[in-house]
Short mmCIF file of C-alpha atoms and ligand atoms in Angstrom, two decimals:
data_model
loop_
_atom_site.label_atom_id
_atom_site.label_comp_id
_atom_site.label_asym_id
_atom_site.label_seq_id
_atom_site.Cartn_x
_atom_site.Cartn_y
_atom_site.Cartn_z
CA MET A 1 117.82 120.03 71.21
CA LEU A 2 114.60 118.74 70.64
CA LEU A 3 113.17 120.72 73.70
CA ARG A 4 114.61 123.96 72.86
CA SER A 5 111.76 125.69 71.18
CA LEU A 6 110.14 125.22 74.25
CA LEU A 7 112.07 126.91 76.58
CA THR A 8 113.44 129.88 74.50
CA ALA A 9 112.34 133.14 75.37
CA GLY A 10 110.54 131.73 78.30
CA ALA A 11 108.29 128.63 78.16
CA VAL A 12 105.09 130.63 78.09
CA VAL A 13 106.00 132.32 74.95
CA ALA A 14 107.44 129.27 73.26
CA PHE A 15 104.50 127.21 73.86
CA THR A 16 102.48 129.47 72.04
CA GLY A 17 102.58 128.11 68.69
CA GLY A 18 105.05 125.75 69.72
CA ALA A 19 103.52 122.71 67.73
CA ALA A 20 106.94 121.37 66.70
CA ALA A 21 108.28 121.46 70.11
CA GLN A 22 105.22 119.56 71.31
CA ALA A 23 105.71 117.34 68.85
CA ASP A 24 109.19 116.59 69.56
CA LEU A 25 108.09 116.17 73.39
CA ASP A 26 105.42 113.62 72.38
CA ALA A 27 107.73 111.86 70.30
CA ARG A 28 110.42 111.35 72.88
CA ILE A 29 108.19 110.07 75.12
CA ALA A 30 106.23 107.75 72.76
CA ARG A 31 110.12 106.55 72.03
CA GLU A 32 110.59 105.58 75.60
CA MET A 33 107.11 103.98 76.17
CA PRO A 34 107.68 100.35 75.37
CA SER A 35 110.66 100.21 78.03
CA LEU A 36 108.49 102.16 80.79
CA LEU A 37 105.36 100.04 79.90
CA SER A 38 107.65 97.10 80.83
CA THR A 39 109.10 99.25 83.91
CA TYR A 40 105.57 99.74 85.22
CA LYS A 41 104.37 96.21 84.93
CA GLN A 42 107.39 95.01 86.55
CA LEU A 43 107.10 97.46 89.26
CA HIS A 44 103.12 96.37 89.55
CA GLN A 45 104.16 92.86 90.00
CA THR A 46 106.78 93.25 92.63
CA PRO A 47 105.38 95.54 95.26
CA GLU A 48 106.80 96.02 98.87
CA LEU A 49 105.32 97.09 101.82
CA SER A 50 106.09 100.50 103.70
CA GLU A 51 109.53 100.61 105.23
CA HIS A 52 110.78 97.49 103.38
CA GLU A 53 110.96 99.13 99.78
CA GLU A 54 114.55 97.44 99.45
CA LYS A 55 114.37 96.06 96.07
CA THR A 56 112.27 99.02 94.76
CA SER A 57 114.72 101.14 95.92
CA ALA A 58 118.04 99.45 94.69
CA PHE A 59 115.89 99.27 91.10
CA ILE A 60 115.25 103.23 91.04
CA ALA A 61 118.92 103.85 92.29
CA GLY A 62 120.21 101.84 89.69
CA GLU A 63 117.87 103.78 87.03
CA LEU A 64 119.39 107.21 88.30
CA ARG A 65 122.72 106.17 88.58
CA ALA A 66 122.64 105.00 84.89
CA LEU A 67 121.22 108.73 83.87
CA GLY A 68 124.06 110.27 85.30
CA PHE A 69 122.51 111.07 88.72
CA THR A 70 124.56 111.14 92.01
CA VAL A 71 122.52 108.81 94.15
CA THR A 72 122.54 108.58 97.88
CA GLU A 73 120.85 105.47 99.06
CA HIS A 74 119.40 104.09 102.53
CA LEU A 75 118.09 107.63 103.24
CA GLY A 76 115.77 107.67 106.11
CA ARG A 77 115.69 107.41 110.03
CA TYR A 78 112.70 106.08 111.80
CA ALA A 79 111.60 106.37 115.54
CA ASN A 80 112.80 102.51 115.64
CA PRO A 81 116.44 103.02 115.16
CA ALA A 82 116.88 99.22 113.86
CA GLN A 83 114.42 99.84 110.86
CA PRO A 84 116.65 100.30 107.89
CA GLY A 85 115.57 103.51 105.32
CA TYR A 86 115.28 102.93 101.98
CA GLY A 87 115.03 106.18 100.79
CA VAL A 88 116.97 107.29 97.50
CA ALA A 89 117.80 110.68 95.98
CA GLY A 90 119.64 111.10 92.90
CA VAL A 91 121.07 114.82 92.30
CA LEU A 92 121.71 116.27 88.93
CA LYS A 93 123.57 119.43 89.05
CA ASN A 94 123.28 121.32 85.77
CA GLY A 95 124.93 124.61 86.30
CA PRO A 96 123.51 127.84 87.87
CA GLY A 97 119.74 128.28 88.74
CA PRO A 98 117.08 126.92 91.11
CA THR A 99 116.83 123.35 92.70
CA VAL A 100 113.69 121.22 92.24
CA LEU A 101 113.10 118.57 93.98
CA PHE A 102 110.50 115.59 92.30
CA ARG A 103 109.19 112.86 94.79
CA ALA A 104 107.74 109.62 94.04
CA GLU A 105 106.76 107.08 96.78
CA LEU A 106 108.09 103.72 96.69
CA ASP A 107 105.65 101.76 99.04
CA ALA A 108 102.77 99.55 98.53
CA LEU A 109 99.63 98.43 100.63
CA PRO A 110 98.62 95.15 102.12
CA VAL A 111 95.82 94.31 99.85
CA VAL A 112 95.18 91.15 97.47
CA GLU A 113 94.88 92.16 94.06
CA GLU A 114 91.65 91.18 92.71
CA THR A 115 91.91 93.27 89.27
CA GLY A 116 92.37 90.18 87.08
CA LEU A 117 95.01 91.91 85.04
CA PRO A 118 97.39 89.74 83.25
CA TYR A 119 100.35 91.39 85.23
CA ALA A 120 98.35 91.61 88.78
CA SER A 121 100.40 91.16 91.76
CA THR A 122 100.55 87.72 93.23
CA VAL A 123 103.00 88.76 96.17
CA THR A 124 102.16 87.74 99.48
CA THR A 125 104.37 88.66 102.73
CA THR A 126 104.45 88.72 106.34
CA ASN A 127 103.06 91.82 108.34
CA ALA A 128 104.51 93.20 111.31
CA ASP A 129 101.70 91.42 113.38
CA GLY A 130 103.00 88.03 111.72
CA GLN A 131 99.99 87.95 109.45
CA LYS A 132 100.16 86.87 106.04
CA VAL A 133 98.81 89.64 103.50
CA GLY A 134 98.79 90.22 99.92
CA VAL A 135 100.61 93.01 98.53
CA MET A 136 99.55 95.56 95.79
CA HIS A 137 99.98 98.93 94.42
CA ALA A 138 96.65 99.89 95.19
CA CYS A 139 97.52 103.51 95.42
CA GLY A 140 99.30 103.70 91.89
CA HIS A 141 102.72 104.44 93.46
CA ASP A 142 104.20 102.14 90.43
CA ILE A 143 102.49 104.92 87.91
CA HIS A 144 104.58 107.73 89.69
CA MET A 145 107.71 105.82 90.05
CA THR A 146 107.20 105.07 86.29
CA SER A 147 106.40 108.41 85.29
CA PHE A 148 109.34 109.73 87.56
CA ILE A 149 111.70 107.57 85.26
CA GLY A 150 110.40 108.40 82.19
CA SER A 151 110.87 112.29 83.26
CA ALA A 152 114.31 111.87 84.51
CA ARG A 153 115.56 110.12 81.36
CA ILE A 154 114.14 112.96 79.22
CA LEU A 155 115.76 115.91 81.34
CA ALA A 156 118.92 114.00 81.72
CA ALA A 157 119.40 113.45 77.87
CA ASP A 158 118.36 117.03 77.25
CA LYS A 159 120.68 119.06 79.80
CA ALA A 160 121.05 121.93 77.08
CA GLU A 161 117.43 122.78 77.88
CA TRP A 162 117.58 123.72 81.62
CA SER A 163 119.82 124.96 83.89
CA GLY A 164 119.94 124.44 87.72
CA THR A 165 119.81 121.41 89.94
CA LEU A 166 117.34 118.49 89.84
CA ILE A 167 116.68 116.29 93.06
CA MET A 168 114.76 113.17 92.11
CA LEU A 169 113.27 111.57 95.38
CA GLY A 170 112.27 108.00 96.02
CA GLN A 171 110.45 108.39 99.12
CA PRO A 172 109.61 105.13 101.30
CA ALA A 173 106.59 104.62 103.75
CA GLU A 174 104.20 107.33 102.46
CA GLU A 175 101.10 105.07 103.38
CA THR A 176 102.19 104.87 106.87
CA GLY A 177 102.89 108.71 107.11
CA THR A 178 106.39 107.99 108.56
CA GLY A 179 108.52 108.18 105.13
CA ALA A 180 108.99 111.95 104.49
CA ALA A 181 109.64 112.48 108.59
CA ALA A 182 112.15 109.57 108.31
CA LEU A 183 113.86 111.19 105.61
CA LEU A 184 114.06 114.76 107.53
CA ARG A 185 115.07 112.94 110.31
CA ASP A 186 118.10 111.70 108.44
CA ASN A 187 119.15 114.99 107.28
CA LEU A 188 117.80 114.65 103.95
CA TYR A 189 118.48 118.44 102.86
CA GLN A 190 122.01 118.60 104.75
CA ARG A 191 122.95 115.23 102.48
CA VAL A 192 121.58 116.21 99.06
CA GLY A 193 120.64 119.91 99.28
CA GLN A 194 117.74 121.98 100.03
CA PRO A 195 115.31 122.55 97.01
CA ASN A 196 113.56 125.86 96.08
CA TYR A 197 110.56 124.04 94.87
CA VAL A 198 109.08 120.36 95.65
CA LEU A 199 106.92 118.64 92.95
CA SER A 200 104.85 115.23 93.00
CA VAL A 201 102.30 113.56 91.20
CA HIS A 202 99.44 111.30 92.54
CA ASP A 203 96.79 109.40 90.34
CA LEU A 204 93.26 110.53 90.66
CA SER A 205 91.28 107.40 90.90
CA ASP A 206 88.07 109.36 89.38
CA GLY A 207 89.70 111.16 86.62
CA GLU A 208 90.13 110.34 82.91
CA ALA A 209 93.49 109.04 81.79
CA GLY A 210 95.39 111.92 80.32
CA LEU A 211 93.72 114.73 82.92
CA ILE A 212 96.15 116.64 85.03
CA GLY A 213 94.26 117.91 87.56
CA TYR A 214 95.30 120.50 90.55
CA ALA A 215 93.92 122.15 93.91
CA PRO A 216 95.70 125.55 94.77
CA GLY A 217 95.81 126.01 98.57
CA PHE A 218 94.81 123.27 100.98
CA ALA A 219 94.54 120.11 99.15
CA MET A 220 94.96 117.47 101.49
CA ALA A 221 94.45 117.38 105.32
CA ASN A 222 96.39 117.43 108.83
CA ILE A 223 95.71 113.92 110.12
CA ASP A 224 95.62 113.02 113.78
CA ALA A 225 95.03 109.66 115.66
CA VAL A 226 93.43 110.06 118.87
CA ASP A 227 92.91 107.34 121.34
CA ILE A 228 90.46 107.68 124.09
CA THR A 229 90.00 105.20 127.10
CA VAL A 230 86.81 105.48 128.67
CA ARG A 231 87.01 104.74 132.45
CA GLY A 232 84.23 103.88 134.71
CA VAL A 233 83.54 101.81 137.34
CA GLY A 234 82.51 98.16 136.75
CA GLY A 235 79.76 95.98 137.82
CA HIS A 236 76.52 93.87 137.60
CA GLY A 237 74.46 94.67 134.91
CA ALA A 238 71.42 94.57 136.73
CA MET A 239 72.49 96.83 139.48
CA PRO A 240 73.72 99.80 137.25
CA ASP A 241 73.22 102.33 140.16
CA HIS A 242 76.45 100.71 141.71
CA THR A 243 78.33 101.32 138.82
CA LYS A 244 79.95 104.15 136.69
CA ASP A 245 78.90 102.52 133.05
CA PRO A 246 81.45 103.73 130.79
CA ILE A 247 79.71 102.13 127.60
CA VAL A 248 76.84 104.56 128.13
CA LEU A 249 79.40 107.71 128.83
CA SER A 250 81.27 106.49 125.50
CA ALA A 251 77.84 106.70 123.38
CA GLN A 252 77.27 110.17 124.84
CA ILE A 253 81.02 111.11 123.88
CA VAL A 254 80.79 109.81 120.45
CA MET A 255 77.61 111.98 120.05
CA ALA A 256 79.29 115.01 121.33
CA LEU A 257 82.27 115.02 119.42
CA GLN A 258 80.07 115.52 116.36
CA THR A 259 79.18 118.84 118.01
CA ILE A 260 82.41 120.12 118.01
CA VAL A 261 82.66 119.93 114.18
CA SER A 262 78.97 121.60 113.92
CA ARG A 263 79.06 124.00 117.01
CA GLU A 264 82.73 125.27 117.52
CA ILE A 265 84.25 125.11 114.34
CA SER A 266 83.58 127.41 111.58
CA PRO A 267 81.70 125.90 108.86
CA LEU A 268 84.22 127.61 106.44
CA ASP A 269 86.88 125.32 108.09
CA PRO A 270 86.72 121.71 106.91
CA THR A 271 86.92 119.26 109.79
CA VAL A 272 86.08 115.43 110.07
CA ILE A 273 86.00 113.36 113.64
CA THR A 274 85.47 109.77 112.98
CA VAL A 275 85.30 107.46 115.78
CA GLY A 276 86.36 104.19 113.79
CA SER A 277 86.77 101.76 116.33
CA ILE A 278 84.96 101.34 119.75
CA HIS A 279 85.40 98.22 122.06
CA GLY A 280 84.35 97.49 125.61
CA GLY A 281 82.82 94.93 127.53
CA ALA A 282 82.50 90.93 127.21
CA LYS A 283 79.46 89.81 128.66
CA ARG A 284 75.90 91.33 128.40
CA ASN A 285 75.33 91.43 132.26
CA VAL A 286 78.55 92.81 133.22
CA ILE A 287 79.11 96.60 133.08
CA PRO A 288 83.12 96.91 132.05
CA ASP A 289 85.46 99.05 133.71
CA ASP A 290 86.40 100.54 130.77
CA VAL A 291 85.74 101.28 126.63
CA LYS A 292 88.62 102.19 124.18
CA MET A 293 88.06 103.93 121.11
CA GLN A 294 90.15 105.22 118.23
CA LEU A 295 89.46 108.38 116.37
CA THR A 296 90.83 109.85 113.06
CA VAL A 297 90.79 113.64 112.96
CA ARG A 298 91.33 115.59 109.97
CA THR A 299 91.53 119.52 109.63
CA TYR A 300 93.45 121.95 107.44
CA LYS A 301 94.63 125.01 109.33
CA LYS A 302 97.08 124.31 112.38
CA GLU A 303 94.88 126.49 114.70
CA ILE A 304 91.89 124.67 113.97
CA ARG A 305 93.93 121.40 114.58
CA GLU A 306 94.94 122.51 117.87
CA LYS A 307 91.44 123.74 118.55
CA VAL A 308 89.55 120.60 117.96
CA LEU A 309 92.20 118.37 119.52
CA ALA A 310 91.61 120.51 122.90
CA ALA A 311 87.67 120.54 122.24
CA ILE A 312 88.16 116.31 122.15
CA ALA A 313 89.88 116.20 125.48
CA ARG A 314 87.63 118.76 127.00
CA THR A 315 84.42 117.11 126.07
CA ALA A 316 85.44 113.66 126.85
CA LYS A 317 86.56 114.70 130.16
CA GLY A 318 83.70 117.13 130.94
CA LEU A 319 80.98 114.28 130.28
CA ALA A 320 82.80 111.71 132.38
CA ASP A 321 82.72 114.48 135.11
CA ALA A 322 79.06 115.08 134.48
CA ALA A 323 78.32 111.29 135.01
CA GLY A 324 80.11 111.36 138.18
CA VAL A 325 83.16 109.29 137.22
CA PRO A 326 85.59 110.05 140.11
CA ALA A 327 88.31 112.35 139.24
CA ASP A 328 91.11 109.72 139.14
CA ARG A 329 88.92 107.67 136.48
CA LEU A 330 88.65 110.62 133.89
CA PRO A 331 88.97 109.50 130.25
CA ILE A 332 92.59 109.23 129.14
CA VAL A 333 93.07 110.95 125.75
CA THR A 334 96.41 110.79 123.79
CA VAL A 335 97.08 112.12 120.52
CA SER A 336 99.53 110.11 118.69
CA ALA A 337 102.91 111.88 118.01
CA THR A 338 104.18 109.89 115.20
CA GLU A 339 100.68 108.88 113.49
CA HIS A 340 100.11 112.04 111.97
CA ASN A 341 100.78 114.18 108.73
CA ASP A 342 100.67 117.73 107.92
CA ALA A 343 98.14 119.28 105.62
CA LEU A 344 99.28 119.55 102.10
CA TYR A 345 99.07 123.24 101.16
CA ASN A 346 99.51 123.46 97.62
CA ASP A 347 101.65 126.80 97.18
CA PRO A 348 98.67 129.06 95.24
CA ALA A 349 101.65 130.87 93.10
CA LEU A 350 103.27 127.87 91.92
CA THR A 351 99.98 126.04 91.22
CA LYS A 352 98.85 129.08 88.89
CA ARG A 353 102.35 128.89 87.24
CA LEU A 354 102.32 125.39 86.26
CA ALA A 355 98.62 125.34 85.32
CA ALA A 356 99.41 127.78 82.71
CA VAL A 357 102.31 125.74 81.71
CA TRP A 358 100.11 122.47 81.48
CA GLU A 359 97.10 124.39 79.68
CA LYS A 360 99.65 125.04 77.03
CA ALA A 361 101.41 121.61 76.56
CA LEU A 362 98.25 119.40 77.23
CA GLY A 363 95.41 121.62 76.00
CA LYS A 364 93.27 123.53 78.45
CA ASP A 365 90.66 120.49 77.80
CA HIS A 366 92.93 118.06 79.82
CA VAL A 367 93.82 120.42 82.70
CA ARG A 368 91.10 121.12 85.35
CA GLN A 369 91.10 122.47 88.79
CA ILE A 370 89.77 119.92 90.93
CA ASP A 371 88.23 120.00 94.80
CA PRO A 372 90.62 119.54 97.69
CA GLN A 373 90.02 116.22 100.03
CA MET A 374 90.33 115.45 103.48
CA VAL A 375 92.42 112.27 102.80
CA SER A 376 96.18 112.75 103.67
CA GLU A 377 99.68 112.58 102.18
CA ASP A 378 103.10 113.22 104.00
CA VAL A 379 104.57 115.35 100.77
CA GLY A 380 103.72 118.46 102.35
CA ALA A 381 106.34 117.84 105.23
CA LEU A 382 109.26 118.21 102.34
CA GLY A 383 108.25 122.18 102.43
CA LEU A 384 109.37 122.35 106.00
CA ASP A 385 106.38 124.30 107.27
CA GLY A 386 106.04 126.57 104.31
CA LYS A 387 109.72 127.29 103.73
CA ILE A 388 109.61 125.63 100.27
CA PRO A 389 106.65 125.84 98.10
CA VAL A 390 105.25 122.58 97.40
CA LEU A 391 102.66 121.25 94.66
CA GLN A 392 101.29 118.22 94.18
CA PHE A 393 99.25 117.57 91.17
CA ARG A 394 96.85 114.71 90.14
CA VAL A 395 96.68 112.80 87.00
CA GLY A 396 93.52 110.78 85.87
CA VAL A 397 94.06 107.10 85.31
CA VAL A 398 90.69 105.88 84.11
CA ALA A 399 89.40 105.06 80.57
CA PRO A 400 87.02 107.91 79.71
CA GLU A 401 84.24 105.46 78.81
CA GLN A 402 84.52 104.00 82.27
CA VAL A 403 84.25 107.53 83.64
CA LYS A 404 81.06 108.33 81.84
CA ALA A 405 79.54 104.81 82.68
CA SER A 406 79.97 105.53 86.31
CA ILE A 407 78.64 108.94 86.49
CA ALA A 408 75.49 107.60 84.48
CA SER A 409 75.17 104.50 86.35
CA GLY A 410 76.10 106.20 89.74
CA THR A 411 78.12 103.30 90.64
CA PRO A 412 81.35 104.50 91.84
CA LEU A 413 84.80 103.55 90.38
CA PRO A 414 87.46 101.45 92.29
CA ALA A 415 88.96 104.00 94.61
CA LEU A 416 92.45 104.33 95.76
CA HIS A 417 93.52 101.46 98.19
CA SER A 418 90.48 99.16 96.48
CA SER A 419 91.59 95.70 95.54
CA ARG A 420 90.00 96.32 92.05
CA PHE A 421 92.17 99.78 91.58
CA ALA A 422 93.53 99.17 88.01
CA PRO A 423 94.81 102.43 86.31
CA VAL A 424 95.16 102.15 82.53
CA PRO A 425 99.10 102.96 82.08
CA GLU A 426 98.34 104.71 78.84
CA PRO A 427 97.44 107.77 78.25
CA THR A 428 98.17 107.79 82.06
CA LEU A 429 101.93 107.72 81.92
CA THR A 430 102.19 110.09 78.68
CA ALA A 431 100.29 112.87 80.50
CA SER A 432 101.99 112.49 83.92
CA ILE A 433 105.42 112.35 82.09
CA LYS A 434 104.65 115.42 80.10
CA ALA A 435 103.29 117.43 82.70
CA THR A 436 106.03 116.79 85.00
CA THR A 437 108.91 117.52 82.43
CA VAL A 438 107.25 120.60 81.31
CA ALA A 439 106.77 121.84 84.85
CA ILE A 440 110.35 121.01 85.67
CA LEU A 441 111.79 122.65 82.43
CA ASP A 442 109.90 125.77 83.27
CA LEU A 443 110.98 126.03 87.12
CA LEU A 444 114.77 125.41 85.45
CA ARG A 445 114.55 127.34 82.31
CA ARG A 446 117.78 128.87 80.97
ZN1 ZN B 501 97.65 105.47 99.33
ZN1 ZN B 502 99.32 107.16 97.40
#
């Protein structure tokens, strides 16, 4: 009832002059907020690592079930078949129309929280390597889940306002890049239905709370994990002529890899090659047999990804050849099959449509096109390689005065994954719930 005037004659028309409808939606969100704030703090204090989201998943399942969603739990099949899946999907069928899937991530990070907040996490656990680690929602997935619950409550209560099918998906293991793939491997869409649209929200660590940001087209990058073992022929540090030194060769390879970006790839195709780890040798006067390097490679387009990966292997092997390394000792270059995320491509038409909806619902001052980034997200995989339009929008989480102070002083704000990342719950949650709700209502309008 209360949202009817938002939607009659098409949302875009209704929003104009729909001050009463706006006030209704605002009042509705405000009514839910005390309970949502306590949910947020509870989620923040009980974070779970990727692939271990057991309690979080059960909590989301309970919330969705109470709202009348048909819930499927334990979704996700990992490369390791012994690893349980904690994906959860709630389906609400509400007459004819398209299907919208809204996804939130369930997992947290191995970070010791240093925000000093009264509801800071003190959780510790043991990681896969047997080390004791802190656990923190340092990427704001607790904000996403709380917003997800808020929108689910409003949409489930106001079924007269929309027609179609709503799938609310709690995705495990976003931070390890394994969750979306695990859900698809477990036949997610055969089990809960294939959506016509995939939406999700992510916080923006340098955006003002209340701001909605969007980036049409490529918004986040393909990520590849490349390992290079540079092999030489070891020997005495004082007799280099008797060796093939893999340390000197590795230094040449590190520098030459940057030339791939600057000389082989168009400047209009953003590409990053970072050698984040390099290890070789144990003593100053011993030339070792090998050096190991770990790279992260970021690209947008598929063809650029393939070109860059081929150039990395060619460069490493070509330089080894030039150094006179024997043919059976050339570098071993491997690209991980599992540590990979596809780029996030925000469907431009969907982005344009929803940006207009948000401008009407939140006001032009609170909606902004933002720059794409070379970080990575696995929500794009849920679009099945471009078959289903995907849009991940962003929500600012920082008090406006802090954003101003950061710009004035040049001191960056705590980024995502920082131990000091502390989103302000309000008006972040209100903006996120409002943007999510009006987006879904527009896609499922009667
Ligand atoms: Zn993250
Ligand atoms: Zn995240």
